[in-house]
Structures are given as C-alpha cells and as structure tokens.
Amino acid sequence: MKIAAIAIGGVIMASIVKHFKPELSLYVALATVMVIFLMALDKLTAVFQFLENVYGQMTYGKDFFPIIVKVLVVAYLADFTSQLCKDAGEGAIGSKVELAGKIIIFYLSMPILFAILELINSIL
C-alpha cells in the first residue's frame, strides 16, 4: 500500500511539474522510483537471507544455485534499467539494455546448459 501511494503521488507530482517545467518532471519520476526501490530493498534483503538458508540446507546442486541467483539479479537489473531508460524517453537505449541482459543471462546459464547436456549424454 505504501509503495502504491508513493507511486501515485509521484505520478501526480510529475504531471503537475510537467506543466510548469517539463525538464524537471523526469527528476521527480526518478526520485519516486528511487524511493520505491529503497523501500523494496528491505524486502530484497529478507529474500537473500531466505536464499542463504535454502543454500545452507541444499545437498545437491550447490554449484548451480549461485548461477541462478546471478541470473535473477541480472534479469531484475536489466528490466529496471530498461524501464528507467524508456521512462526518460530513450526507448532505443532501453531496448539495448534488455538485449544485453538477455545475452548476459544466456552467458551465465551456459554451465547449467552444459551440465544438462552432459547428463543427457551419460544417460544415452
């Protein structure tokens, strides 16, 4: 509820500022996004603590767990950055950030792909 209220307030402030100083509305939007991100960061800390507990209890697949976490981090960062670029009116840059994120995710997931292929090869 707090995040929704901040988002709506930020949108209203940005639209009001846009009528008087259009160049400042972007800064209002960025400040709103940063406040929301900082609020979500607290929850993200709890998620990482949970993942740390899960990792400690795992007996199989510990090699792949850090890769999966890295892939998730890259996905969220690429999406967040892309959305910021698009909000700033730079859709082309945002699209390239998305493409770079996908390439990095593919690169990071290659060890898992190789392990799956090796498993299939050993079964056959």
Coordinates of N, CA and C in Angstrom, one line a residue:
M1 N 0.8 -1.2 0.0 CA 0.0 0.0 0.0 C 0.9 1.3 0.0
K2 N 2.0 1.2 0.8 CA 2.8 2.4 0.8 C 3.5 2.7 -0.5
I3 N 3.9 1.6 -1.2 CA 4.5 1.8 -2.5 C 3.5 2.3 -3.5
A4 N 2.3 1.8 -3.5 CA 1.3 2.3 -4.4 C 1.0 3.7 -4.1
A5 N 0.9 4.1 -2.9 CA 0.7 5.5 -2.5 C 1.8 6.4 -3.0
I6 N 3.0 6.0 -2.8 CA 4.2 6.8 -3.3 C 4.2 6.9 -4.8
A7 N 3.9 5.8 -5.5 CA 3.8 5.8 -6.9 C 2.8 6.7 -7.5
I8 N 1.6 6.7 -6.9 CA 0.5 7.6 -7.3 C 0.9 9.0 -7.0
G9 N 1.4 9.3 -5.8 CA 1.9 10.6 -5.5 C 2.9 11.1 -6.5
G10 N 3.9 10.3 -6.8 CA 4.9 10.6 -7.7 C 4.4 10.9 -9.1
V11 N 3.4 10.2 -9.6 CA 2.8 10.4 -10.9 C 2.1 11.7 -10.9
I12 N 1.4 12.0 -9.8 CA 0.7 13.3 -9.7 C 1.6 14.5 -9.7
M13 N 2.7 14.3 -8.9 CA 3.7 15.4 -8.8 C 4.4 15.6 -10.1
A14 N 4.7 14.5 -10.8 CA 5.4 14.6 -12.1 C 4.5 15.3 -13.1
S15 N 3.3 15.0 -13.1 CA 2.4 15.6 -14.1 C 2.1 17.1 -13.8
I16 N 2.1 17.4 -12.5 CA 2.0 18.9 -12.2 C 3.2 19.6 -12.6
V17 N 4.4 19.1 -12.2 CA 5.6 19.7 -12.6 C 5.8 19.8 -14.1
K18 N 5.3 18.8 -14.8 CA 5.5 18.8 -16.3 C 4.8 20.0 -16.9
H19 N 3.7 20.5 -16.3 CA 3.1 21.7 -16.9 C 3.9 23.0 -16.7
F20 N 4.7 23.0 -15.7 CA 5.4 24.3 -15.4 C 6.9 24.1 -15.9
K21 N 7.5 23.0 -15.6 CA 8.9 22.8 -16.0 C 9.0 21.4 -16.5
P22 N 8.8 21.1 -17.8 CA 8.8 19.7 -18.3 C 10.1 19.0 -18.0
E23 N 11.2 19.7 -18.0 CA 12.5 19.0 -17.9 C 12.7 18.5 -16.4
L24 N 12.0 19.1 -15.5 CA 12.1 18.6 -14.1 C 11.2 17.4 -13.8
S25 N 10.2 17.2 -14.6 CA 9.3 16.0 -14.3 C 10.1 14.7 -14.3
L26 N 11.1 14.6 -15.1 CA 11.9 13.4 -15.2 C 12.6 13.2 -13.8
Y27 N 13.1 14.2 -13.2 CA 13.7 14.1 -11.9 C 12.8 13.7 -10.8
V28 N 11.5 14.2 -10.9 CA 10.5 13.8 -9.9 C 10.2 12.3 -10.1
A29 N 10.1 11.9 -11.3 CA 9.9 10.4 -11.6 C 11.0 9.6 -11.1
L30 N 12.3 10.0 -11.3 CA 13.4 9.3 -10.9 C 13.5 9.2 -9.4
A31 N 13.2 10.3 -8.7 CA 13.2 10.4 -7.2 C 12.2 9.4 -6.7
T32 N 11.0 9.4 -7.3 CA 9.9 8.5 -6.9 C 10.4 7.0 -7.1
V33 N 11.0 6.7 -8.2 CA 11.5 5.4 -8.4 C 12.5 5.0 -7.4
M34 N 13.4 5.9 -7.1 CA 14.5 5.6 -6.1 C 13.9 5.3 -4.7
V35 N 12.9 6.1 -4.3 CA 12.2 5.9 -3.0 C 11.6 4.5 -3.0
I36 N 10.9 4.2 -4.1 CA 10.2 2.8 -4.2 C 11.3 1.7 -4.1
F37 N 12.4 1.9 -4.9 CA 13.4 0.9 -4.9 C 14.0 0.7 -3.5
L38 N 14.3 1.8 -2.8 CA 14.8 1.7 -1.4 C 13.8 1.0 -0.5
M39 N 12.5 1.2 -0.7 CA 11.6 0.5 0.1 C 11.6 -1.0 -0.2
A40 N 11.7 -1.3 -1.4 CA 11.7 -2.7 -1.8 C 13.0 -3.4 -1.5
L41 N 14.1 -2.6 -1.3 CA 15.4 -3.2 -1.0 C 15.3 -3.9 0.4
D42 N 14.5 -3.4 1.3 CA 14.4 -4.0 2.6 C 13.8 -5.4 2.4
K43 N 12.8 -5.6 1.6 CA 12.3 -6.9 1.3 C 13.2 -7.8 0.6
L44 N 14.0 -7.2 -0.3 CA 15.0 -7.9 -1.0 C 16.1 -8.5 -0.1
T45 N 16.4 -7.8 1.0 CA 17.3 -8.3 2.0 C 16.8 -9.6 2.6
A46 N 15.5 -9.6 2.9 CA 14.8 -10.7 3.5 C 14.9 -11.9 2.5
V47 N 14.7 -11.6 1.2 CA 14.7 -12.7 0.2 C 16.1 -13.3 0.2
F48 N 17.2 -12.5 0.2 CA 18.5 -13.0 0.2 C 18.8 -13.8 1.4
Q49 N 18.3 -13.4 2.6 CA 18.5 -14.2 3.8 C 17.8 -15.6 3.7
F50 N 16.6 -15.6 3.1 CA 15.9 -16.9 2.8 C 16.7 -17.7 1.9
L51 N 17.2 -17.2 0.8 CA 18.0 -17.9 -0.1 C 19.3 -18.5 0.5
E52 N 19.9 -17.7 1.4 CA 21.1 -18.2 2.1 C 20.7 -19.4 3.0
N53 N 19.6 -19.4 3.6 CA 19.1 -20.5 4.4 C 18.9 -21.7 3.5
V54 N 18.3 -21.5 2.4 CA 18.0 -22.6 1.5 C 19.3 -23.2 1.0
Y55 N 20.2 -22.3 0.6 CA 21.6 -22.8 0.1 C 22.3 -23.6 1.2
G56 N 22.2 -23.2 2.4 CA 22.8 -24.0 3.5 C 22.2 -25.4 3.7
Q57 N 21.0 -25.5 3.4 CA 20.3 -26.8 3.6 C 20.4 -27.7 2.3
M58 N 20.9 -27.2 1.2 CA 21.0 -28.0 0.0 C 22.1 -29.0 0.1
T59 N 21.8 -30.2 -0.5 CA 22.8 -31.2 -0.6 C 23.2 -31.5 -2.0
Y60 N 22.4 -31.2 -3.0 CA 22.6 -31.4 -4.4 C 22.4 -30.1 -5.1
G61 N 23.2 -29.8 -6.1 CA 23.0 -28.6 -6.9 C 23.6 -27.3 -6.4
K62 N 24.5 -27.4 -5.4 CA 25.1 -26.2 -4.8 C 25.9 -25.4 -5.8
D63 N 26.4 -26.1 -6.8 CA 27.2 -25.4 -7.9 C 26.3 -24.5 -8.7
F64 N 25.0 -24.8 -8.9 CA 24.1 -24.1 -9.8 C 23.4 -23.0 -9.1
F65 N 23.3 -23.1 -7.8 CA 22.5 -22.1 -7.0 C 23.0 -20.7 -7.2
P66 N 24.3 -20.4 -7.1 CA 24.8 -19.0 -7.3 C 24.5 -18.5 -8.7
I67 N 24.6 -19.4 -9.7 CA 24.3 -19.1 -11.1 C 22.9 -18.6 -11.2
I68 N 21.9 -19.3 -10.6 CA 20.5 -19.0 -10.6 C 20.3 -17.6 -10.0
V69 N 20.9 -17.4 -8.9 CA 20.8 -16.1 -8.2 C 21.3 -14.9 -9.1
K70 N 22.5 -15.2 -9.7 CA 23.1 -14.2 -10.6 C 22.1 -13.9 -11.8
V71 N 21.5 -14.9 -12.3 CA 20.6 -14.7 -13.4 C 19.4 -13.9 -13.0
L72 N 18.9 -14.2 -11.8 CA 17.8 -13.4 -11.3 C 18.1 -11.9 -11.1
V73 N 19.3 -11.7 -10.5 CA 19.8 -10.3 -10.3 C 20.0 -9.6 -11.6
V74 N 20.6 -10.2 -12.6 CA 20.7 -9.6 -13.9 C 19.4 -9.3 -14.6
A75 N 18.4 -10.2 -14.4 CA 17.1 -10.0 -15.0 C 16.4 -8.8 -14.4
Y76 N 16.4 -8.7 -13.1 CA 15.8 -7.6 -12.4 C 16.5 -6.2 -12.7
L77 N 17.8 -6.2 -12.7 CA 18.6 -5.0 -13.0 C 18.4 -4.6 -14.4
A78 N 18.4 -5.5 -15.4 CA 18.2 -5.1 -16.8 C 16.8 -4.6 -17.0
D79 N 15.8 -5.2 -16.4 CA 14.4 -4.7 -16.5 C 14.3 -3.3 -15.9
F80 N 14.8 -3.2 -14.7 CA 14.7 -1.9 -14.0 C 15.4 -0.8 -14.8
T81 N 16.6 -1.0 -15.3 CA 17.3 0.0 -16.1 C 16.6 0.3 -17.4
S82 N 16.1 -0.8 -18.0 CA 15.4 -0.6 -19.3 C 14.1 0.3 -19.1
Q83 N 13.4 0.0 -18.0 CA 12.2 0.8 -17.7 C 12.6 2.3 -17.5
L84 N 13.7 2.5 -16.7 CA 14.1 3.9 -16.5 C 14.4 4.6 -17.8
C85 N 15.1 3.9 -18.7 CA 15.5 4.5 -20.0 C 14.3 4.8 -20.8
K86 N 13.3 3.9 -20.8 CA 12.1 4.1 -21.5 C 11.3 5.3 -21.0
D87 N 11.2 5.4 -19.6 CA 10.5 6.5 -19.0 C 11.2 7.8 -19.3
A88 N 12.5 7.8 -19.5 CA 13.2 9.0 -19.8 C 13.1 9.3 -21.3
G89 N 12.3 8.5 -22.1 CA 12.1 8.8 -23.5 C 13.2 8.2 -24.4
E90 N 14.1 7.4 -23.8 CA 15.1 6.7 -24.6 C 14.8 5.2 -24.8
G91 N 13.8 5.0 -25.5 CA 13.3 3.6 -25.8 C 14.4 2.8 -26.5
A92 N 15.2 3.4 -27.4 CA 16.2 2.6 -28.1 C 17.3 2.1 -27.1
I93 N 17.7 3.0 -26.2 CA 18.7 2.5 -25.2 C 18.1 1.5 -24.3
G94 N 16.8 1.7 -23.9 CA 16.2 0.7 -23.0 C 16.1 -0.7 -23.7
S95 N 15.8 -0.7 -25.0 CA 15.8 -2.0 -25.7 C 17.1 -2.7 -25.8
K96 N 18.2 -1.9 -25.9 CA 19.5 -2.4 -26.0 C 19.9 -3.0 -24.6
V97 N 19.5 -2.3 -23.5 CA 19.7 -2.8 -22.2 C 19.0 -4.2 -22.0
E98 N 17.8 -4.3 -22.5 CA 17.1 -5.6 -22.4 C 17.9 -6.7 -23.2
L99 N 18.4 -6.3 -24.4 CA 19.1 -7.3 -25.2 C 20.4 -7.7 -24.5
A100 N 21.1 -6.7 -23.9 CA 22.3 -7.0 -23.2 C 22.0 -7.9 -22.0
G101 N 20.9 -7.7 -21.3 CA 20.6 -8.5 -20.2 C 20.3 -9.9 -20.6
K102 N 19.6 -10.1 -21.7 CA 19.3 -11.5 -22.2 C 20.6 -12.2 -22.6
I103 N 21.5 -11.5 -23.2 CA 22.8 -12.1 -23.6 C 23.6 -12.5 -22.4
I104 N 23.6 -11.6 -21.4 CA 24.3 -11.9 -20.1 C 23.7 -13.1 -19.4
I105 N 22.4 -13.2 -19.4 CA 21.7 -14.3 -18.8 C 22.0 -15.6 -19.5
F106 N 22.1 -15.6 -20.8 CA 22.4 -16.8 -21.6 C 23.9 -17.2 -21.2
Y107 N 24.8 -16.2 -21.2 CA 26.2 -16.5 -20.9 C 26.3 -17.1 -19.5
L108 N 25.6 -16.5 -18.5 CA 25.7 -17.0 -17.1 C 25.1 -18.4 -17.0
S109 N 24.1 -18.7 -17.8 CA 23.4 -20.0 -17.7 C 24.1 -21.1 -18.5
M110 N 25.2 -20.8 -19.2 CA 25.8 -21.9 -20.0 C 26.4 -23.0 -19.2
P111 N 26.9 -22.8 -18.0 CA 27.3 -24.0 -17.2 C 26.2 -25.0 -16.9
I112 N 25.0 -24.4 -16.6 CA 23.8 -25.3 -16.4 C 23.4 -26.0 -17.6
L113 N 23.5 -25.3 -18.8 CA 23.2 -26.0 -20.1 C 24.1 -27.1 -20.3
F114 N 25.4 -26.9 -20.1 CA 26.4 -27.9 -20.3 C 26.2 -29.1 -19.4
A115 N 25.9 -28.8 -18.2 CA 25.6 -29.9 -17.2 C 24.4 -30.8 -17.6
I116 N 23.4 -30.1 -18.1 CA 22.2 -30.9 -18.6 C 22.6 -31.7 -19.8
L117 N 23.3 -31.1 -20.7 CA 23.8 -31.9 -21.9 C 24.6 -33.1 -21.5
E118 N 25.5 -32.9 -20.6 CA 26.3 -34.0 -20.1 C 25.5 -35.1 -19.5
L119 N 24.5 -34.7 -18.7 CA 23.6 -35.7 -18.1 C 22.8 -36.5 -19.1
I120 N 22.3 -35.8 -20.1 CA 21.6 -36.4 -21.2 C 22.6 -37.4 -22.0
N121 N 23.8 -36.9 -22.2 CA 24.8 -37.8 -22.9 C 25.1 -39.0 -22.1
S122 N 25.2 -38.9 -20.8 CA 25.6 -40.0 -19.9 C 24.4 -41.0 -19.9
I123 N 23.2 -40.5 -20.0 CA 22.0 -41.4 -20.0 C 21.9 -42.2 -21.2
L124 N 22.2 -41.5 -22.4 CA 22.2 -42.2 -23.7 C 23.4 -43.0 -23.9

